[in-house]
């Protein structure tokens, strides 16, 4: 029997380049928020460059879009981190640093335990969710699909 984990991608379009003073509070807190994720129950993996975060990893033609890609043991573990930890304050205040997207800016999907998703896969899942809505292929917290049997 294969055990599954939950992969998630989220993107944000910055209001200004990462080194701009507009982004200073976001940048100043990024390492703490990433450390909080790593220490959270159910955390498995996160995308990062040699700098320790993923802000320099460009996966879209638009240089202002940053990406976050993580793997969690379950939707409940991810939900607890996103909405019930100190991370929530940064999510709530995202308009200080990021433009509002029309449509979904995050997607989730199941991966076999031990599998590390790539950014192209994440982009594909998010694009699919934006086009088709919640499906087993890509979904949101509005309709979490169960892991494959």
CSV table of C-alpha atoms in Angstrom, one decimal:
chain,number,residue,atom,x,y,z
A,1,UNK,CA,0.0,0.0,0.0
A,2,UNK,CA,1.4,3.4,-1.0
A,3,UNK,CA,1.2,6.2,1.4
A,4,UNK,CA,0.5,9.7,0.1
A,5,UNK,CA,1.5,13.2,1.1
A,6,UNK,CA,-0.1,16.5,0.0
A,7,UNK,CA,1.9,18.8,-2.3
A,8,UNK,CA,0.9,22.5,-2.6
A,9,UNK,CA,2.0,25.4,-4.7
A,10,UNK,CA,1.2,29.0,-4.1
A,11,UNK,CA,2.2,32.1,-6.1
A,12,UNK,CA,2.2,35.8,-5.4
A,13,UNK,CA,2.9,38.8,-7.6
A,14,UNK,CA,5.0,41.3,-5.7
A,15,UNK,CA,4.0,45.0,-5.7
A,16,UNK,CA,7.7,45.9,-6.1
A,17,UNK,CA,11.0,44.1,-6.6
A,18,UNK,CA,12.1,42.0,-3.6
A,19,UNK,CA,14.9,44.5,-2.6
A,20,UNK,CA,12.4,47.5,-2.7
A,21,UNK,CA,11.5,49.0,0.7
A,22,UNK,CA,7.8,48.1,0.0
A,23,UNK,CA,8.9,44.4,0.5
A,24,UNK,CA,11.0,45.0,3.5
A,25,UNK,CA,8.6,43.6,6.2
A,26,UNK,CA,7.9,40.5,4.1
A,27,UNK,CA,11.6,39.9,3.5
A,28,UNK,CA,12.4,40.5,7.2
A,29,UNK,CA,9.9,37.9,8.3
A,30,UNK,CA,10.5,35.3,5.6
A,31,UNK,CA,13.1,33.2,7.4
A,32,UNK,CA,10.9,33.1,10.5
A,33,UNK,CA,7.8,32.0,8.6
A,34,UNK,CA,9.8,29.4,6.7
A,35,UNK,CA,11.3,28.1,10.0
A,36,UNK,CA,7.8,27.9,11.5
A,37,UNK,CA,6.7,25.8,8.5
A,38,UNK,CA,9.7,23.4,9.0
A,39,UNK,CA,8.9,23.1,12.7
A,40,UNK,CA,5.2,22.5,12.1
A,41,UNK,CA,3.7,19.1,12.7
A,42,UNK,CA,3.2,17.3,9.4
A,43,UNK,CA,5.7,19.3,7.4
A,44,UNK,CA,7.7,17.2,4.9
A,45,UNK,CA,9.6,19.4,2.4
A,46,UNK,CA,9.8,22.9,0.9
A,47,UNK,CA,11.4,24.4,-2.2
A,48,UNK,CA,14.4,26.6,-1.5
A,49,UNK,CA,17.5,27.9,-3.1
A,50,UNK,CA,20.9,28.2,-1.5
A,51,UNK,CA,19.7,31.4,0.2
A,52,UNK,CA,17.2,29.4,2.2
A,53,UNK,CA,14.0,30.6,0.6
A,54,UNK,CA,12.5,30.4,-2.9
A,55,UNK,CA,12.2,34.1,-3.8
A,56,UNK,CA,15.0,33.8,-6.3
A,57,UNK,CA,13.5,30.8,-8.1
A,58,UNK,CA,11.7,32.1,-11.1
A,59,UNK,CA,9.2,29.8,-12.7
A,60,UNK,CA,7.1,32.3,-14.6
A,61,UNK,CA,8.1,34.8,-17.3
A,62,UNK,CA,6.8,37.6,-15.0
A,63,UNK,CA,9.8,38.4,-12.8
A,64,UNK,CA,7.5,39.8,-10.1
A,65,UNK,CA,5.9,36.4,-9.4
A,66,UNK,CA,7.4,34.4,-6.6
A,67,UNK,CA,6.6,30.8,-5.9
A,68,UNK,CA,6.2,28.6,-2.8
A,69,UNK,CA,6.1,24.8,-3.2
A,70,UNK,CA,5.8,22.5,-0.2
A,71,UNK,CA,4.9,18.9,0.8
A,72,UNK,CA,2.8,18.0,3.9
A,73,UNK,CA,1.7,14.8,5.5
A,74,UNK,CA,-2.0,15.9,5.3
A,75,UNK,CA,-4.4,18.7,4.4
A,76,UNK,CA,-5.0,19.1,8.2
A,77,UNK,CA,-1.3,19.7,8.8
A,78,UNK,CA,-1.1,22.3,6.0
A,79,UNK,CA,-4.4,24.0,7.2
A,80,UNK,CA,-3.1,24.2,10.7
A,81,UNK,CA,0.1,25.9,9.5
A,82,UNK,CA,-1.6,28.3,7.1
A,83,UNK,CA,-4.6,29.3,9.2
A,84,UNK,CA,-3.8,28.6,12.9
A,85,UNK,CA,-0.2,29.6,13.3
A,86,UNK,CA,1.7,32.9,13.1
A,87,UNK,CA,1.7,32.4,9.3
A,88,UNK,CA,-2.0,33.5,9.2
A,89,UNK,CA,-1.1,37.1,10.0
A,90,UNK,CA,1.1,37.3,6.9
A,91,UNK,CA,-1.5,35.7,4.8
A,92,UNK,CA,-4.1,38.1,6.1
A,93,UNK,CA,-1.7,41.1,5.3
A,94,UNK,CA,-0.6,39.9,1.9
A,95,UNK,CA,-2.1,43.0,0.2
A,96,UNK,CA,0.8,45.0,1.8
A,97,UNK,CA,3.2,43.1,-0.5
A,98,UNK,CA,1.3,41.4,-3.2
A,99,UNK,CA,-1.3,42.1,-5.9
A,100,UNK,CA,-4.6,40.4,-5.8
A,101,UNK,CA,-4.9,37.5,-8.3
A,102,UNK,CA,-8.1,36.9,-10.3
A,103,UNK,CA,-8.8,33.2,-9.5
A,104,UNK,CA,-6.8,30.7,-7.5
A,105,UNK,CA,-3.3,31.5,-6.4
A,106,UNK,CA,-2.7,28.1,-4.8
A,107,UNK,CA,-3.3,24.4,-5.6
A,108,UNK,CA,-2.9,21.1,-3.8
A,109,UNK,CA,-2.6,17.6,-5.1
A,110,UNK,CA,-1.5,14.2,-3.7
A,111,UNK,CA,1.9,12.7,-4.3
A,112,UNK,CA,3.4,9.4,-3.2
A,113,UNK,CA,5.3,9.7,0.0
A,114,UNK,CA,9.0,10.4,-0.7
A,115,UNK,CA,8.2,12.1,-4.0
A,116,UNK,CA,9.4,15.7,-4.5
A,117,UNK,CA,7.3,17.7,-7.0
A,118,UNK,CA,8.9,20.1,-9.4
A,119,UNK,CA,8.0,23.7,-10.2
A,120,UNK,CA,6.7,22.8,-13.7
A,121,UNK,CA,4.4,20.2,-12.1
A,122,UNK,CA,3.2,22.8,-9.6
A,123,UNK,CA,2.6,25.4,-12.4
A,124,UNK,CA,0.6,22.8,-14.3
A,125,UNK,CA,-1.6,21.9,-11.3
A,126,UNK,CA,-2.3,25.5,-10.6
A,127,UNK,CA,-3.1,26.2,-14.2
A,128,UNK,CA,-5.4,23.2,-14.3
A,129,UNK,CA,-7.2,24.4,-11.1
A,130,UNK,CA,-7.7,27.8,-12.6
A,131,UNK,CA,-9.2,26.4,-15.7
A,132,UNK,CA,-11.3,23.5,-14.4
A,133,UNK,CA,-11.9,24.2,-10.7
A,134,UNK,CA,-11.4,21.7,-7.9
A,135,UNK,CA,-10.8,18.1,-9.2
A,136,UNK,CA,-8.8,15.2,-8.0
A,137,UNK,CA,-5.9,16.5,-10.2
A,138,UNK,CA,-5.7,19.9,-8.4
A,139,UNK,CA,-7.8,21.2,-5.7
A,140,UNK,CA,-8.2,23.9,-3.0
A,141,UNK,CA,-9.3,23.9,0.7
A,142,UNK,CA,-12.8,24.4,-0.6
A,143,UNK,CA,-13.0,20.8,-1.8
A,144,UNK,CA,-10.2,18.6,-0.6
A,145,UNK,CA,-10.2,15.3,-2.4
A,146,UNK,CA,-9.1,12.2,-0.5
A,147,UNK,CA,-5.7,10.6,-1.2
A,148,UNK,CA,-5.7,7.8,-3.8
A,149,UNK,CA,-6.7,4.4,-2.5
